[in-house]
Coordinates of C-alpha atoms and ligand atoms in Angstrom, one line a residue:
Chain A
M1 CA -69.4 -32.7 59.2
M2 CA -70.8 -29.2 58.8
R3 CA -70.9 -27.0 61.8
E4 CA -74.0 -26.5 63.8
W5 CA -75.4 -23.4 62.2
T6 CA -76.1 -20.5 65.0
Q7 CA -79.6 -19.0 63.8
I8 CA -80.3 -15.6 65.6
E9 CA -84.1 -14.8 65.5
A10 CA -84.6 -11.4 64.6
Q11 CA -86.3 -10.8 61.4
S12 CA -89.7 -9.6 63.4
D13 CA -88.1 -7.0 64.8
F14 CA -87.2 -5.4 61.5
P15 CA -90.6 -4.0 59.9
V16 CA -89.0 -3.5 56.7
L17 CA -88.3 -7.3 56.6
Q18 CA -92.2 -8.1 56.2
R19 CA -92.3 -6.3 53.2
K20 CA -92.6 -8.2 49.7
I21 CA -90.9 -7.4 46.8
N22 CA -92.7 -8.2 43.4
G23 CA -94.7 -10.6 45.5
K24 CA -92.2 -12.5 47.0
P25 CA -90.5 -11.9 50.5
L26 CA -87.8 -9.3 50.7
I27 CA -84.4 -11.0 51.1
Y28 CA -82.1 -8.1 52.0
L29 CA -78.3 -8.7 51.1
D30 CA -77.1 -5.5 50.9
N31 CA -76.0 -4.8 54.5
A32 CA -72.6 -3.6 53.5
A33 CA -74.4 -0.5 52.1
T34 CA -76.7 0.3 54.5
T35 CA -78.5 -1.9 57.4
Q36 CA -82.1 -2.2 58.1
K37 CA -83.7 -0.2 61.5
P38 CA -85.3 -2.4 64.1
N39 CA -88.5 -1.0 65.7
S40 CA -86.1 -0.2 69.2
V41 CA -83.9 2.3 66.7
I42 CA -87.2 3.6 64.8
N43 CA -89.2 4.2 68.2
A44 CA -86.3 5.8 69.9
I45 CA -86.1 8.4 66.9
S46 CA -90.1 9.2 67.1
D47 CA -90.2 9.1 70.8
F48 CA -87.5 11.4 71.0
Y49 CA -89.3 13.9 68.6
A50 CA -92.8 13.4 70.6
T51 CA -91.2 14.0 73.9
S52 CA -87.7 15.4 74.4
N53 CA -86.9 17.2 71.1
A54 CA -84.7 20.4 72.0
N55 CA -81.1 21.4 71.1
V56 CA -78.6 20.2 73.1
H57 CA -75.8 21.7 75.2
R58 CA -77.5 25.4 75.6
A59 CA -80.6 25.2 77.6
T60 CA -81.6 25.3 81.1
H61 CA -84.8 24.1 79.9
T62 CA -86.3 20.5 81.0
L63 CA -86.6 19.5 77.4
G64 CA -82.9 21.0 76.4
E65 CA -81.5 18.8 79.4
E66 CA -83.5 15.6 78.6
A67 CA -82.2 15.8 75.1
T68 CA -78.7 16.9 76.3
H69 CA -78.7 13.9 78.4
K70 CA -79.8 11.3 75.7
Y71 CA -77.4 12.7 73.3
E72 CA -74.7 12.0 75.8
C73 CA -75.9 8.4 76.6
A74 CA -75.8 7.8 73.2
R75 CA -71.8 8.7 73.3
N76 CA -71.3 6.7 76.4
R77 CA -73.0 3.7 74.8
V78 CA -70.4 4.3 71.7
R79 CA -67.6 4.3 74.2
K80 CA -68.5 1.6 76.0
L81 CA -69.1 -0.5 72.2
L82 CA -65.4 0.7 71.5
N83 CA -64.0 0.0 75.0
A84 CA -62.7 3.7 74.6
Q85 CA -61.0 4.9 78.1
N86 CA -63.2 8.3 77.8
S87 CA -66.2 9.2 76.5
S88 CA -64.4 12.8 75.2
E89 CA -62.5 10.4 73.0
I90 CA -65.8 9.8 71.0
V91 CA -66.9 12.5 68.4
F92 CA -70.0 12.3 66.8
V93 CA -69.7 13.1 63.0
R94 CA -71.8 12.4 60.2
S95 CA -70.6 9.3 58.9
A96 CA -67.4 7.0 58.6
T97 CA -66.7 9.5 55.6
E98 CA -66.7 12.7 57.5
A99 CA -64.6 11.2 60.2
I100 CA -62.0 10.3 57.7
N101 CA -62.2 14.0 56.3
L102 CA -61.6 15.4 59.8
V103 CA -58.8 13.5 60.3
S104 CA -57.0 14.1 56.7
H105 CA -58.0 17.9 57.3
S106 CA -57.4 18.4 60.9
W107 CA -54.8 15.9 61.8
G108 CA -53.4 15.6 58.3
L109 CA -52.6 19.2 56.9
S110 CA -50.7 20.0 60.2
N111 CA -48.7 16.8 60.7
V112 CA -48.0 15.9 57.2
Q113 CA -44.9 17.3 55.2
P114 CA -43.4 17.1 52.0
G115 CA -41.7 13.2 51.7
D116 CA -43.9 11.9 54.5
I117 CA -45.5 8.8 53.5
I118 CA -49.7 7.8 54.2
L119 CA -49.8 4.1 54.0
L120 CA -52.6 2.3 52.7
T121 CA -54.2 -1.1 51.4
E122 CA -55.1 -2.3 48.3
M123 CA -58.6 -3.2 49.3
E124 CA -59.9 0.7 50.7
H125 CA -63.0 2.0 50.2
H126 CA -62.7 5.3 48.1
S127 CA -63.8 7.3 51.3
N128 CA -60.4 6.0 52.9
L129 CA -58.5 6.8 49.8
I130 CA -59.4 9.9 48.3
P131 CA -59.0 12.0 51.4
W132 CA -55.5 10.8 51.5
Q133 CA -55.2 11.5 47.8
L134 CA -56.1 15.1 48.3
L135 CA -53.9 15.7 51.6
T136 CA -50.7 13.7 50.0
Q137 CA -51.4 16.3 46.7
D138 CA -51.5 19.1 48.9
R139 CA -48.7 18.4 51.5
G140 CA -46.1 17.3 48.7
A141 CA -46.2 13.6 50.6
R142 CA -47.1 10.6 48.8
I143 CA -49.2 7.3 49.7
E144 CA -48.0 3.7 49.5
L145 CA -49.9 0.3 49.3
L146 CA -49.9 -2.8 51.2
G147 CA -51.1 -5.1 48.4
I148 CA -53.1 -8.3 48.7
D149 CA -52.2 -11.6 47.7
D150 CA -54.6 -13.6 45.2
S151 CA -56.9 -14.8 47.5
G152 CA -57.4 -11.4 48.9
L153 CA -55.6 -11.4 52.4
L154 CA -53.3 -8.6 53.4
K155 CA -49.7 -8.9 51.8
M156 CA -48.0 -9.0 55.3
E157 CA -44.3 -8.9 53.9
D158 CA -45.3 -5.6 52.7
L159 CA -45.1 -4.4 56.0
D160 CA -41.4 -5.3 55.7
R161 CA -41.2 -3.5 52.9
Y162 CA -42.9 0.2 53.6
L163 CA -42.7 0.5 57.1
D164 CA -40.3 3.2 57.8
E165 CA -39.9 6.5 59.8
R166 CA -40.9 8.3 56.9
V167 CA -45.1 6.7 57.3
R168 CA -46.9 9.3 59.3
L169 CA -50.0 7.3 59.2
L170 CA -51.4 3.7 58.2
A171 CA -54.7 3.9 57.6
I172 CA -56.6 0.7 56.8
T173 CA -60.0 -0.8 57.0
G174 CA -60.8 -3.6 59.6
M175 CA -62.7 -5.5 57.1
S176 CA -63.6 -5.1 53.5
N177 CA -66.5 -4.3 52.1
V178 CA -65.8 -6.2 48.9
L179 CA -63.9 -9.0 49.8
G180 CA -65.4 -9.6 53.4
T181 CA -61.6 -10.3 54.5
I182 CA -61.1 -9.2 58.3
N183 CA -57.6 -7.6 58.4
P184 CA -54.9 -8.4 61.6
I185 CA -55.2 -5.4 63.1
E186 CA -53.6 -5.7 66.3
E187 CA -50.7 -7.2 64.6
V188 CA -50.5 -4.5 61.9
A189 CA -50.9 -1.5 64.5
K190 CA -48.1 -3.0 66.6
R191 CA -45.5 -2.8 63.7
A192 CA -46.7 0.9 62.2
H193 CA -46.0 2.0 66.1
E194 CA -42.8 0.8 65.8
V195 CA -41.5 2.9 63.5
G196 CA -43.7 5.9 64.8
A197 CA -46.8 5.9 62.6
L198 CA -50.2 6.5 63.7
V199 CA -52.8 4.0 63.0
L200 CA -56.4 4.9 61.7
V201 CA -58.7 1.7 61.3
D202 CA -61.8 2.2 59.0
G203 CA -64.1 0.6 61.3
A204 CA -67.1 0.7 58.9
Q205 CA -67.8 -2.7 58.1
S206 CA -65.9 -4.3 61.2
V207 CA -67.4 -2.5 64.1
P208 CA -71.3 -3.4 63.1
H209 CA -70.1 -7.0 62.6
L210 CA -67.5 -8.2 65.4
P211 CA -66.5 -7.4 68.7
V212 CA -64.1 -4.3 68.5
D213 CA -61.9 -3.0 71.3
V214 CA -60.0 0.2 70.7
Q215 CA -57.8 -0.6 73.6
A216 CA -56.7 -4.3 72.3
L217 CA -56.4 -3.0 68.8
D218 CA -54.0 -0.3 70.4
C219 CA -55.6 2.1 67.3
D220 CA -54.8 5.9 67.4
F221 CA -58.0 6.5 65.0
L222 CA -61.4 4.9 64.3
V223 CA -64.1 5.5 62.2
C224 CA -67.6 4.3 61.8
S225 CA -71.0 4.7 60.6
G226 CA -74.6 4.4 62.2
H227 CA -76.3 3.8 59.4
K228 CA -74.3 0.3 58.7
M229 CA -75.2 -0.8 62.2
L230 CA -78.9 -0.9 62.5
G231 CA -79.0 3.1 63.2
P232 CA -80.1 6.0 61.3
T233 CA -78.3 7.7 58.4
G234 CA -76.5 10.8 59.0
I235 CA -74.6 9.7 62.5
G236 CA -71.1 8.3 62.8
V237 CA -68.3 8.1 64.9
L238 CA -64.7 9.3 65.2
Y239 CA -62.7 7.8 67.8
A240 CA -59.4 9.3 68.7
R241 CA -56.8 9.1 71.4
Q242 CA -57.7 11.7 73.7
K243 CA -54.0 13.4 73.2
L244 CA -54.5 13.6 69.3
L245 CA -57.7 15.3 69.9
R246 CA -56.2 18.0 71.9
E247 CA -53.6 18.5 69.8
M248 CA -55.5 18.6 66.6
P249 CA -57.0 22.0 65.5
P250 CA -60.5 22.1 64.5
F251 CA -62.2 20.6 61.4
M252 CA -65.3 22.6 61.2
S253 CA -66.1 26.0 63.4
G254 CA -68.9 27.9 64.4
G255 CA -71.4 27.8 67.1
E256 CA -70.9 25.0 70.1
M257 CA -66.9 24.4 69.5
I258 CA -65.7 27.6 71.4
K259 CA -64.8 28.4 75.1
E260 CA -64.4 32.4 74.4
V261 CA -65.0 34.4 71.3
S262 CA -64.2 38.1 70.5
F263 CA -64.8 39.7 67.0
T264 CA -61.2 38.8 65.7
N265 CA -60.6 35.5 67.9
A266 CA -61.6 32.8 69.5
T267 CA -61.0 30.0 72.1
W268 CA -61.7 26.0 71.5
S269 CA -63.5 24.2 73.8
D270 CA -62.2 20.7 74.9
P271 CA -62.9 18.1 72.8
P272 CA -65.0 16.1 72.0
S273 CA -67.3 19.5 71.4
K274 CA -64.5 21.5 70.0
F275 CA -64.8 18.8 66.9
E276 CA -69.0 19.1 66.9
A277 CA -69.5 22.3 65.6
G278 CA -73.1 23.4 65.2
T279 CA -76.3 21.6 65.9
P280 CA -75.3 17.9 65.8
P281 CA -77.6 14.9 64.6
I282 CA -79.1 14.5 67.7
A283 CA -82.3 12.4 67.2
Q284 CA -79.4 10.4 64.6
A285 CA -77.5 9.9 67.7
I286 CA -80.1 8.8 70.0
G287 CA -81.3 6.4 67.6
F288 CA -77.3 4.9 67.1
G289 CA -77.5 4.4 70.7
A290 CA -80.7 2.2 70.9
A291 CA -78.9 0.3 67.7
I292 CA -75.8 -0.2 69.8
E293 CA -78.3 -1.6 72.5
Y294 CA -79.8 -3.7 70.6
L295 CA -76.6 -5.3 69.3
Q296 CA -74.7 -5.4 72.4
K297 CA -78.2 -7.4 73.9
I298 CA -77.4 -9.9 70.9
G299 CA -73.9 -9.7 71.3
L300 CA -71.7 -8.7 68.6
A301 CA -69.6 -12.1 68.9
R302 CA -72.7 -13.9 68.4
V303 CA -73.4 -11.6 65.5
H304 CA -70.0 -12.7 63.9
E305 CA -70.4 -16.4 64.4
H306 CA -74.0 -16.2 62.7
E307 CA -72.5 -14.4 59.9
C308 CA -69.8 -16.6 59.7
S309 CA -72.0 -19.7 59.7
L310 CA -74.3 -18.1 56.6
V311 CA -71.5 -17.0 54.6
E312 CA -69.7 -20.5 55.1
Y313 CA -73.1 -22.2 54.0
A314 CA -73.6 -19.7 51.0
M315 CA -70.0 -20.2 49.9
A316 CA -70.7 -24.2 50.0
Q317 CA -74.2 -23.5 48.0
F318 CA -72.5 -21.2 45.6
R319 CA -69.6 -23.4 44.8
E320 CA -72.5 -25.7 43.4
I321 CA -73.5 -23.4 40.8
P322 CA -70.9 -23.9 37.6
G323 CA -69.3 -21.0 36.7
L324 CA -69.8 -19.1 39.6
E325 CA -66.6 -17.6 40.9
I326 CA -66.3 -16.2 44.6
Y327 CA -63.6 -13.5 45.3
G328 CA -62.0 -13.5 48.7
P329 CA -60.5 -15.5 51.3
G330 CA -62.1 -18.8 52.5
P331 CA -64.5 -18.6 55.6
D332 CA -62.1 -18.6 58.6
H333 CA -60.8 -15.0 57.6
R334 CA -63.8 -13.1 56.0
G335 CA -66.9 -11.3 57.5
G336 CA -70.4 -11.8 56.2
I337 CA -70.0 -10.2 53.0
L338 CA -69.5 -12.5 49.2
S339 CA -68.8 -11.2 46.2
F340 CA -69.0 -12.9 43.3
N341 CA -69.4 -13.2 39.0
L342 CA -71.5 -15.8 37.3
N343 CA -69.7 -16.7 34.0
N344 CA -69.6 -13.9 31.7
T345 CA -73.1 -12.6 32.8
H346 CA -73.0 -8.7 33.8
P347 CA -73.7 -8.3 37.7
H348 CA -76.4 -5.4 36.9
D349 CA -77.9 -8.0 35.2
L350 CA -77.9 -10.5 37.9
A351 CA -79.1 -7.9 40.6
A352 CA -82.1 -7.1 38.5
I353 CA -83.0 -10.7 38.0
L354 CA -82.4 -11.4 42.2
D355 CA -85.0 -8.5 42.7
E356 CA -87.5 -9.7 40.6
Q357 CA -87.2 -12.7 42.8
G358 CA -87.3 -9.9 45.8
I359 CA -83.5 -10.5 46.7
A360 CA -81.7 -7.3 47.5
I361 CA -78.2 -7.6 46.1
R362 CA -75.4 -5.2 45.0
A363 CA -73.6 -5.2 41.7
G364 CA -70.9 -3.0 40.8
H365 CA -67.7 -1.5 41.6
H366 CA -68.5 -1.2 45.8
C367 CA -66.3 1.9 45.6
A368 CA -63.7 0.1 45.5
Q369 CA -62.7 0.5 41.8
P370 CA -58.8 0.2 42.0
L371 CA -59.6 -3.4 44.0
I372 CA -61.9 -4.6 41.6
N373 CA -59.7 -3.8 38.7
R374 CA -56.6 -5.1 40.6
L375 CA -58.6 -8.5 40.9
G376 CA -58.6 -8.2 37.3
V377 CA -62.5 -7.6 36.8
R378 CA -64.9 -4.4 35.9
A379 CA -67.8 -5.2 38.5
M380 CA -69.0 -7.8 40.8
A381 CA -72.2 -9.0 42.6
R382 CA -72.2 -9.0 46.4
A383 CA -74.2 -10.4 49.0
S384 CA -73.9 -9.0 52.3
F385 CA -75.4 -10.4 55.8
Y386 CA -76.5 -9.0 58.8
L387 CA -77.7 -10.9 61.8
Y388 CA -81.3 -11.2 60.1
N389 CA -80.4 -13.1 57.5
T390 CA -81.1 -16.7 57.7
F391 CA -80.0 -20.3 56.2
D392 CA -83.8 -20.5 54.0
E393 CA -82.6 -17.3 52.4
V394 CA -79.3 -18.4 51.3
D395 CA -81.3 -21.4 49.7
R396 CA -83.6 -19.0 47.9
V397 CA -80.4 -16.8 46.8
A398 CA -78.8 -19.8 45.2
E399 CA -82.0 -21.0 43.2
A400 CA -82.3 -17.5 42.4
L401 CA -79.1 -17.9 40.7
L402 CA -79.7 -20.9 38.9
M403 CA -82.4 -19.2 37.1
A404 CA -80.6 -16.0 36.4
K405 CA -78.0 -18.3 35.0
R406 CA -80.6 -20.3 32.7
I407 CA -82.1 -16.6 31.4
L408 CA -78.7 -15.0 30.8
T409 CA -76.8 -17.8 29.3
T410 CA -79.1 -20.1 26.8
Chain B
M1 CA -90.6 -15.2 32.5
S2 CA -88.8 -12.1 33.7
Q3 CA -90.2 -8.3 33.2
A4 CA -87.0 -6.8 31.5
Y5 CA -85.3 -10.0 30.2
T6 CA -87.9 -10.5 27.6
E7 CA -87.3 -13.1 25.0
R8 CA -86.8 -10.2 22.4
V9 CA -84.4 -8.5 24.7
L10 CA -82.5 -11.8 25.1
D11 CA -82.5 -12.4 21.4
H12 CA -81.0 -9.0 20.9
F13 CA -78.6 -9.7 23.5
Q14 CA -77.5 -13.1 22.5
N15 CA -77.6 -12.4 18.9
P16 CA -76.6 -8.8 18.4
R17 CA -77.5 -6.9 15.2
N18 CA -75.0 -4.4 13.6
F19 CA -72.1 -5.6 16.0
G20 CA -68.7 -4.7 15.1
Q21 CA -66.9 -1.5 13.9
L22 CA -66.7 0.4 10.5
D23 CA -63.6 0.7 8.8
Q24 CA -64.5 4.4 7.7
P25 CA -67.1 5.6 9.8
D26 CA -68.3 9.2 8.8
I27 CA -68.4 9.5 12.8
S28 CA -67.5 7.0 15.5
L29 CA -68.5 7.8 19.3
E30 CA -67.8 5.8 22.3
Q31 CA -69.4 7.0 25.6
S32 CA -69.5 5.2 29.0
N33 CA -72.1 4.6 31.9
P34 CA -70.8 5.0 35.0
A35 CA -73.7 4.3 37.0
C36 CA -73.8 0.5 35.3
A37 CA -70.0 -0.9 36.2
A38 CA -68.3 1.8 33.3
D39 CA -70.1 0.2 31.0
R40 CA -69.0 1.7 27.1
I41 CA -70.5 1.6 24.1
R42 CA -69.3 2.5 20.4
L43 CA -71.5 3.6 17.6
D44 CA -69.7 4.0 14.1
L45 CA -72.1 5.7 11.4
R46 CA -72.0 6.0 8.0
F47 CA -74.4 8.9 6.4
E48 CA -75.1 9.4 2.5
E49 CA -77.1 12.5 1.8
G50 CA -79.0 12.4 4.9
E51 CA -79.2 9.0 5.0
I52 CA -77.9 6.4 7.4
V53 CA -76.7 3.9 5.1
D54 CA -74.5 2.0 7.8
V55 CA -74.7 1.6 11.3
R56 CA -72.5 -0.5 13.9
F57 CA -72.0 -0.8 17.4
S58 CA -69.5 -2.4 19.5
G59 CA -68.3 -2.4 23.5
Q60 CA -69.5 -4.0 26.8
G61 CA -72.4 -3.7 28.8
C62 CA -75.0 -5.3 30.7
V63 CA -77.7 -7.3 28.6
I64 CA -79.7 -4.2 28.6
S65 CA -77.7 -1.6 27.4
L66 CA -76.5 -4.2 25.0
A67 CA -80.0 -5.5 23.7
A68 CA -80.9 -1.6 23.5
A69 CA -78.1 -0.7 21.4
S70 CA -78.8 -3.7 19.2
I71 CA -82.5 -2.5 18.6
L72 CA -81.4 1.1 17.9
T73 CA -79.5 -0.1 15.0
E74 CA -82.0 -2.1 13.6
R75 CA -84.5 0.9 13.7
I76 CA -81.8 3.7 12.3
K77 CA -80.0 1.7 9.5
G78 CA -81.7 3.1 6.3
A79 CA -83.5 5.7 8.0
L80 CA -83.1 9.3 6.9
L81 CA -81.8 11.6 9.9
A82 CA -84.6 14.1 9.3
D83 CA -87.0 11.2 10.2
L84 CA -85.3 10.2 13.3
Q85 CA -84.4 13.6 14.9
D86 CA -88.0 14.3 16.4
L87 CA -87.8 10.3 17.8
S88 CA -88.6 11.1 22.0
R89 CA -87.4 9.0 24.6
D90 CA -90.7 7.4 25.5
E91 CA -91.1 6.1 21.7
F92 CA -87.7 4.7 21.8
L93 CA -88.5 3.1 25.0
E94 CA -91.7 1.5 23.4
M95 CA -89.6 0.4 20.6
L96 CA -87.8 -1.7 23.5
A97 CA -91.3 -3.0 24.7
I98 CA -89.8 -3.4 28.0
S99 CA -90.3 -0.7 31.1
P100 CA -86.7 -1.0 32.4
R101 CA -86.6 -0.3 36.3
A102 CA -85.3 3.3 36.8
S103 CA -81.8 1.4 37.8
Q104 CA -81.6 0.6 34.2
L105 CA -82.9 3.3 32.6
K106 CA -79.2 4.7 32.1
C107 CA -78.3 1.7 30.2
A108 CA -81.5 1.5 28.4
L109 CA -80.6 5.1 26.8
L110 CA -76.8 4.8 26.6
A111 CA -76.9 3.9 22.8
P112 CA -79.6 6.1 22.0
E113 CA -77.9 9.4 23.7
I114 CA -74.8 7.8 22.0
F115 CA -77.0 8.5 18.6
R116 CA -78.4 11.6 19.7
E117 CA -75.2 13.4 20.4
A118 CA -73.4 11.9 17.2
A119 CA -76.1 12.8 14.8
Y120 CA -77.2 15.4 16.1
G121 CA -74.7 17.1 18.6
E122 CA -77.6 17.0 21.2
P123 CA -78.1 14.0 23.8
E124 CA -81.2 15.4 24.9
W125 CA -84.4 13.8 24.2
P126 CA -86.8 16.0 22.2
R127 CA -90.1 16.7 23.9
Ligands
PLP501 C1 -65.1 0.1 54.1 C2 -66.1 1.2 54.3 N1 -65.8 2.3 54.3 C3 -66.1 3.5 54.5 C4 -67.2 3.5 54.0 C5 -68.0 4.6 53.8 O1 -69.4 4.7 55.0 P1 -70.2 6.3 54.9 O2 -71.0 6.3 53.4 O3 -71.3 5.8 56.0 O4 -69.4 7.1 55.0 C6 -68.1 2.4 53.5 C7 -69.4 2.2 53.1 O5 -69.7 1.7 52.0 C8 -67.4 1.0 53.9 O6 -67.7 0.1 53.2

C-alpha cells in the first residue's frame, strides 16, 4: 500500500552528520531553521580564502579578477536555479530577511500611499510580517490577511474578499515554516496581477526544497536565504523583475553602487550593483553557488519527492503515538515540515529529552507567533527534514517520542 | 534516566508544592520567559516581620520552570528574607540538583528571579 520510498544517499557528504550527540548518532531535524553543509560547500569557501581571496569588481590584479569571476558565477547559478531571465535580476543580500526589508524600504516607501493595502497571509514568518507592519504604519496604509482553514491551507475564497485595486502588494510564503503548507503561488499571483497588485514570494522554505521557477510563478519579487539550502549564513537573494529594480531607489548606499559621485551628488549604477553597496559577502556567495551546484546534481524535484516520502512516513508513524497532534495539511499539500504537540507536554521538554537521544528538533513559536496563536496553542515542536534525513531516523524519533511521553506523563 | 528530568524534578512537576494563589498577598509578581514559548509564572508572597509566612506560585511552563518554582517555594517558605538575600544563583541550581542545559537555564531561573525582584527589588543574583 505504501509507496516506494526514495532514499537519497547523502549523509556521508556532510561532516557534521558523523557527530555523536550524548553518545548517540546525531539526527538533525531542524532544517527549517538552518541546514547542514556538505564538504563541497565547506571546501569552496576555504579554497576561495586559500587561493583567490580579494575584493570584487574593482581590482585589475589576478586575484581580484578571479574573485569577481567566482562571485558572478555564483550569481549566475542562482539565476539558473530560479530560471530568472537575466542575472541582473539577482541581487545578493545578507538573508531573506534583508531582502524583504530591501523591498519594503526601497519599493515600499516610494510606492505605497495612505489607504493602500499590503495583503499577507496568516501563515507568514515574522520576517514577512514586521517589515510590512512598519511600512504600513509609516505610510498610513494597512495590512489585510488571507486566512487559513483548519487544516492549514490558504482560504482561496479570501482572494475574492480582499483583492481589489487598493492592494499594492501581495506578500506570501511559498511554504509555511510551521505547517509545511505549500501555497499555490501561480494561481495566487495570477489573481493578484488581475487587480494590478505586485507579488512577493517568501521563498525561504520553498526554494531549498522544491523546484521554483520565477517565470512560471510570474512573481515580481522572490527572496531566499543560502543557509537554509546547504549554503553558508550571511548570503541571501532578492530576485526582482528588471523593470522594478531599475525604478526602485537604492536601499543602502556607499561604495560600489554608484556611477558618478561629486561631493554633493551621485548617480546609481545599474542593478544589481545599485543594491549591493559596499563589499558584499563574497566567500558566502561562492559557498552558496557550491550549495546550488550540489542541490542541482541531485535535482530539486528529487529532493522534494524524498522529503514528501519522509513526511508521509513520519505522519503515519507519529499517528501511532496516542495523544500526538499533528498540525497542518495532509502529505499532498505539504513539504518536509511536521509540527506537533504531544498531550499536554511542553514542546521545550520534548526537545530537551529528544536531544538527550541525539535528536535535534525545534520547540517554540517558530517566528510565527500570530499563526501559532491562531491555531490555539502557545508553542509547537517541529521536525523539519532535508535530503540527508532517512527513514531509520524517523523510526528513532518515534521511539524517542514514546520515551519522552513515558517520562513526562507518568 | 534522563539528565535533567530526574525523579525529583518530575515529582515537583507532577505534584507541585505550594501551587495556587494567595487571597491577600503582600506582593504578587508575574513574569514571562520569552525564550521558552512565553511561559508565565506568578509568585504570591506574604511576610510577617521579615519572615516569608506564605507563598504560592501559579502559571504555565515547561517541566524545568515549574519544578524549579515548586522547589523554590519549598525552600523559602518559613525562611527569613535576610537569610535568603545572599543565596547565589549557583546555590539555587545546586538545590535543583540538576545541571540544566544552557537553553533551559532561563527556565530554571524564572521563578527565583521573580522572587528576587519581588522580595528585594533586584532580579540580579548576588555574586
Ligand atoms: C518562511 C520563512 N521566511 C523567512 C525566514 C527568514 O530567513 P532568514 O532568517 O535567513 O532571513 C525564514 C527563516 O526561518 C522562514 O522560515
